[in-house]
């Protein structure tokens, strides 16, 4: 599976997009899920997209079992995944002095 197929770049902002399966489109009143990831590098976006795919797939399984989540609950689910990912990423240290001679 190509994780970057779920990513779209608009300007400098990356979005996660996933098509909603045909059997759930009527219930969700939409054909796709689109979630703003923010301004992040490609490798980080791919890592995050993998996490989002797992969350969205779990949502689809749940929806098929008639344990329907609302659109707000889905957004919250993805928001938690994004927040968890942001907490797990260590910031790149910025040198305090110039490394150039």
Coordinates of N, CA and C in Angstrom, one line a residue:
X1 N 0.9 -1.2 0.0 CA 0.0 0.0 0.0 C 0.9 1.2 0.0
X2 N 0.6 2.2 -0.9 CA 1.4 3.4 -0.9 C 0.7 4.4 0.0
X3 N 1.4 4.7 1.1 CA 0.8 5.6 2.1 C 0.6 7.0 1.6
X4 N 1.5 7.4 0.7 CA 1.4 8.7 0.2 C 0.2 8.9 -0.8
X5 N -0.5 7.8 -1.1 CA -1.7 8.0 -2.0 C -2.8 8.6 -1.2
X6 N -2.7 8.6 0.1 CA -3.7 9.2 1.0 C -3.4 10.7 1.3
X7 N -2.3 11.2 0.8 CA -1.9 12.5 1.1 C -2.1 13.5 -0.1
X8 N -2.5 14.7 0.2 CA -2.6 15.8 -0.8 C -1.9 17.0 -0.2
X9 N -1.2 17.7 -1.1 CA -0.5 18.9 -0.7 C -1.2 20.1 -1.4
X10 N -1.7 21.1 -0.6 CA -2.3 22.3 -1.1 C -1.4 23.4 -0.6
X11 N -0.7 24.1 -1.5 CA 0.3 25.1 -1.0 C 1.3 24.4 -0.1
X12 N 1.5 24.8 1.1 CA 2.4 24.1 2.0 C 1.7 23.2 3.0
X13 N 0.4 23.1 2.9 CA -0.4 22.3 3.9 C -0.7 20.9 3.4
X14 N -0.5 19.9 4.2 CA -0.8 18.6 3.8 C -2.1 18.1 4.4
X15 N -2.9 17.4 3.6 CA -4.2 16.9 3.9 C -4.2 15.3 3.8
X16 N -4.8 14.7 4.7 CA -5.1 13.2 4.6 C -6.5 13.1 4.0
X17 N -6.5 12.3 2.9 CA -7.8 12.0 2.2 C -8.0 10.5 2.0
X18 N -9.2 10.1 2.3 CA -9.5 8.7 2.1 C -10.9 8.5 1.6
X19 N -11.1 7.7 0.5 CA -12.4 7.5 0.0 C -13.2 6.6 0.9
X20 N -14.5 7.0 1.1 CA -15.4 6.2 1.9 C -16.0 5.1 1.1
X21 N -15.9 3.9 1.6 CA -16.5 2.8 0.8 C -18.0 3.0 0.4
X22 N -18.3 2.5 -0.8 CA -19.6 2.8 -1.3 C -20.8 2.5 -0.4
X23 N -20.6 1.3 0.3 CA -21.7 0.9 1.2 C -21.9 1.8 2.4
X24 N -21.0 2.7 2.7 CA -21.1 3.6 3.8 C -21.3 5.1 3.4
X25 N -21.2 5.4 2.1 CA -21.4 6.7 1.7 C -22.7 7.3 2.0
X26 N -23.8 6.6 1.9 CA -25.1 7.1 2.2 C -25.2 7.5 3.7
X27 N -24.8 6.6 4.6 CA -24.8 6.8 6.0 C -24.0 8.0 6.4
X28 N -22.9 8.2 5.8 CA -22.0 9.3 6.2 C -22.2 10.6 5.4
X29 N -23.1 10.5 4.4 CA -23.4 11.6 3.5 C -22.2 12.3 2.9
X30 N -21.2 11.4 2.5 CA -20.0 11.9 1.9 C -19.3 10.8 1.2
X31 N -18.5 11.2 0.2 CA -17.7 10.2 -0.5 C -16.3 10.1 -0.1
X32 N -15.8 11.0 0.7 CA -14.4 11.0 1.2 C -14.3 11.6 2.6
X33 N -13.2 11.3 3.2 CA -12.8 11.9 4.5 C -11.6 12.8 4.2
X34 N -11.6 14.0 4.6 CA -10.4 14.9 4.4 C -10.1 15.5 5.7
X35 N -8.8 15.4 6.1 CA -8.4 15.9 7.4 C -7.1 16.7 7.3
X36 N -7.0 17.9 7.8 CA -5.9 18.7 7.7 C -4.8 18.3 8.6
X37 N -3.6 17.9 8.1 CA -2.5 17.5 8.9 C -1.5 18.7 9.3
X38 N -1.6 19.7 8.4 CA -0.7 20.9 8.7 C 0.5 20.9 7.8
X39 N 1.4 21.8 8.2 CA 2.7 21.9 7.4 C 3.7 21.0 8.0
X40 N 3.9 19.9 7.3 CA 4.9 18.9 7.8 C 5.7 18.3 6.6
X41 N 6.8 17.7 6.9 CA 7.7 17.2 5.8 C 7.0 15.9 5.3
X42 N 7.5 15.4 4.1 CA 6.9 14.3 3.5 C 7.0 13.0 4.3
X43 N 8.2 12.7 4.9 CA 8.3 11.5 5.6 C 7.4 11.5 6.9
X44 N 7.3 12.6 7.5 CA 6.4 12.7 8.7 C 4.9 12.5 8.2
X45 N 4.6 13.1 7.1 CA 3.2 13.0 6.6 C 2.9 11.5 6.3
X46 N 3.8 10.8 5.7 CA 3.6 9.4 5.4 C 3.4 8.6 6.7
X47 N 4.3 8.8 7.7 CA 4.1 8.2 9.0 C 2.8 8.4 9.6
X48 N 2.4 9.7 9.5 CA 1.1 10.0 10.1 C -0.1 9.4 9.3
X49 N 0.0 9.4 8.0 CA -1.0 8.8 7.1 C -1.2 7.4 7.5
X50 N -0.2 6.6 7.8 CA -0.3 5.2 8.1 C -1.1 5.1 9.4
X51 N -0.9 6.0 10.4 CA -1.7 5.9 11.6 C -3.1 6.3 11.3
X52 N -3.4 7.2 10.5 CA -4.7 7.7 10.1 C -5.5 6.5 9.4
X53 N -4.8 5.8 8.5 CA -5.4 4.7 7.8 C -5.9 3.7 8.7
X54 N -5.1 3.4 9.8 CA -5.6 2.4 10.8 C -6.8 2.8 11.5
X55 N -6.8 4.1 11.9 CA -8.0 4.7 12.6 C -9.2 4.7 11.7
X56 N -9.1 5.1 10.5 CA -10.2 5.2 9.6 C -10.7 3.8 9.2
X57 N -9.8 2.8 9.0 CA -10.2 1.4 8.8 C -11.0 0.9 10.0
X58 N -10.6 1.2 11.2 CA -11.3 0.8 12.4 C -12.7 1.4 12.4
X59 N -12.7 2.7 12.0 CA -14.0 3.4 12.0 C -15.0 2.7 11.0
X60 N -14.4 2.3 9.8 CA -15.3 1.7 8.8 C -15.8 0.3 9.3
X61 N -15.0 -0.5 10.0 CA -15.4 -1.7 10.5 C -16.5 -1.5 11.6
X62 N -16.3 -0.5 12.4 CA -17.3 -0.2 13.4 C -18.6 0.3 12.8
X63 N -18.5 1.1 11.8 CA -19.7 1.6 11.1 C -20.5 0.4 10.5
X64 N -19.8 -0.6 9.9 CA -20.5 -1.7 9.3 C -21.1 -2.6 10.4
X65 N -20.7 -2.5 11.6 CA -21.3 -3.3 12.7 C -22.4 -2.5 13.4
X66 N -22.9 -1.5 12.7 CA -24.0 -0.6 13.2 C -23.6 0.1 14.5
X67 N -22.3 0.3 14.8 CA -21.9 1.1 15.9 C -21.5 2.4 15.3
X68 N -22.4 3.1 14.7 CA -22.1 4.3 13.9 C -21.6 5.4 14.8
X69 N -20.5 6.0 14.3 CA -20.0 7.2 14.9 C -20.5 8.4 14.1
X70 N -20.7 9.5 14.7 CA -21.1 10.7 14.0 C -19.8 11.3 13.3
X71 N -20.0 12.2 12.4 CA -18.9 12.9 11.7 C -18.0 13.6 12.8
X72 N -18.7 14.2 13.8 CA -17.9 14.8 14.8 C -17.0 13.8 15.6
X73 N -17.6 12.6 15.8 CA -16.8 11.6 16.5 C -15.6 11.1 15.7
X74 N -15.8 11.0 14.4 CA -14.8 10.6 13.5 C -13.7 11.7 13.5
X75 N -14.1 13.0 13.4 CA -13.1 14.0 13.4 C -12.3 14.0 14.7
X76 N -13.0 13.7 15.8 CA -12.3 13.7 17.1 C -11.3 12.5 17.2
X77 N -11.7 11.3 16.6 CA -10.9 10.2 16.5 C -9.6 10.5 15.7
X78 N -9.7 11.2 14.6 CA -8.5 11.6 13.8 C -7.7 12.6 14.5
X79 N -8.4 13.5 15.2 CA -7.7 14.6 16.0 C -6.9 14.0 17.1
X80 N -7.4 12.9 17.8 CA -6.6 12.2 18.8 C -5.4 11.6 18.2
X81 N -5.5 10.9 17.0 CA -4.4 10.3 16.3 C -3.3 11.3 16.0
X82 N -3.8 12.5 15.5 CA -2.9 13.5 15.1 C -2.1 14.0 16.4
X83 N -2.9 14.3 17.5 CA -2.2 14.7 18.7 C -1.2 13.7 19.3
X84 N -1.6 12.4 19.2 CA -0.7 11.4 19.7 C 0.6 11.4 18.9
X85 N 0.4 11.5 17.6 CA 1.6 11.5 16.7 C 2.5 12.7 17.0
X86 N 1.9 13.9 17.2 CA 2.7 15.1 17.5 C 3.4 14.9 18.8
X87 N 2.8 14.3 19.8 CA 3.5 14.1 21.0 C 4.7 13.1 20.9
X88 N 4.5 12.2 20.0 CA 5.6 11.1 19.8 C 6.8 11.6 19.0
X89 N 6.6 12.7 18.2 CA 7.7 13.2 17.4 C 8.6 14.1 18.2
X90 N 9.9 13.8 18.2 CA 10.8 14.6 18.9 C 11.3 15.7 17.9
X91 N 11.2 17.0 18.4 CA 11.7 18.1 17.6 C 13.1 18.0 17.2
X92 N 13.5 18.4 16.1 CA 14.9 18.4 15.6 C 15.6 19.6 16.4
X93 N 16.7 19.2 17.1 CA 17.4 20.3 17.9 C 18.0 21.3 16.9
X94 N 17.8 22.6 17.3 CA 18.4 23.7 16.5 C 19.7 24.1 17.2
X95 N 20.8 24.1 16.4 CA 22.1 24.5 17.0 C 22.0 25.9 17.6
X96 N 22.6 26.0 18.8 CA 22.7 27.3 19.5 C 23.8 28.2 18.9
X97 N 24.7 27.6 18.3 CA 25.8 28.4 17.7 C 25.9 28.1 16.2
X98 N 26.5 29.0 15.5 CA 26.7 28.7 14.1 C 27.7 27.6 13.8
X99 N 27.4 26.7 12.9 CA 28.3 25.6 12.6 C 29.2 26.0 11.4
X100 N 29.0 27.2 10.9 CA 29.8 27.6 9.8 C 31.1 28.3 10.3
X101 N 32.2 28.2 9.6 CA 33.4 28.9 10.1 C 33.5 30.2 9.4

